């Protein structure tokens, strides 16, 4: 593939849009990879801090960070050292055995979540697996509710999920994921998972009210699952009043509130967990929190925290498991990530840089931008017309990685240690995105 050297980076220097080395690799990629992701934009080689370089030597300022995963940037020396030392020590042992990093990590997560005495952690390897575990725990919980025993004339308990919610691609997590385009082809999925309109208190009340005896009555609600900021839907906060009302309804009906913090957790929104932000949650306490993406700074890791001893005790030997669960290499990566976030005050940095980013975008004067939203470093800019993919491609060619999260919105989720200068640099590129890009 030939390349035209027409694009320029933020400094105005020419940038190869896709060089010959990258193009050759992408040709091979498509020969051996199932086409579930489309053609990757570039082939990346290495990173440092907020910057990443492709195999053609082009440099990018990364405001996506592996989709909110690289929380402490690329190749942070403390993280690299922790992973290297753990790899040299022991990388995997199976759950017939335990290791110090996984034990210390579980305790740390319970502490950071402010979960009560007796709370327990289950580790998996991804966000979907965290939610699978939460759905299974909710199913066990549902069986304990009055009226949920089919052998005694009861009806199976239900799980309520929200419109536009995203919880993962495995079959259980997909059953709670709203987007018809990614769900419909795999139906029937897990039964008794229902959707209600997000942020609509009356719709949720109505769903709870359907519990009852008789032909048309449904089983009790075991759980409501939600993201406090719907990330994949375009970085859309549900609203603190709604979350508070949902908590109250769950309490009234004995249902669990599952907060999916896969994208919002680990400092991303300017607090360790989004539910700890009054302006996102109204100050509620969840029953289950799931986590993944940013937790191990680029290493695959996920899981769930069950609040309280009674709920935690519903999982017994054989209820659930995974060969890699609590893997010491992943746990060491997560401990290092948390130590860096803590030691470098990155939760506060996420809050400050997020304000700087949103204010800077709002003031940059680009007529393509309608509004900006988000918390901490999980942000999106709403575009005046649906050209997000073209805008993302333009930014990429000018040395900035952002993400077309919706046809008319760009998502930004840089590392939590992004600097003020890097935020200004990103704003300068965003300000220059042509306002007359064609619709995607
Ligand atoms: C990314 C995401 C998931 C799925 O995580 P995977 O690691 O891709 O399985 C689940 N929930 C939310 C809110 C997410 O953003």
Coordinates of C-alpha atoms in Angstrom, one line a residue, residues 1 19 38-39 71 74 94 126 131 137-138 165 172 188 208 211 218 284 294 328 350 403:
X1 CA 0.0 0.0 0.0
X19 CA 3.3 3.7 6.6
X38 CA -12.9 -4.3 11.8
X39 CA -9.5 -3.3 10.5
X71 CA -4.5 4.1 34.0
X74 CA 2.6 3.2 29.2
X94 CA -4.1 -22.2 40.0
X126 CA -12.2 -9.1 32.3
X131 CA -20.4 -9.1 35.5
X137 CA -24.4 -14.2 42.6
X138 CA -27.7 -12.3 42.0
X165 CA -26.3 -0.2 29.3
X172 CA -24.5 -13.8 30.6
X188 CA -32.4 -16.5 23.3
X208 CA -40.8 -3.7 40.4
X211 CA -44.0 -8.8 40.9
X218 CA -43.8 -11.9 37.6
X284 CA -25.6 5.4 47.9
X294 CA -8.1 0.2 34.6
X328 CA -0.5 -13.5 40.9
X350 CA -8.0 12.9 37.2
X403 CA -12.5 7.5 20.2

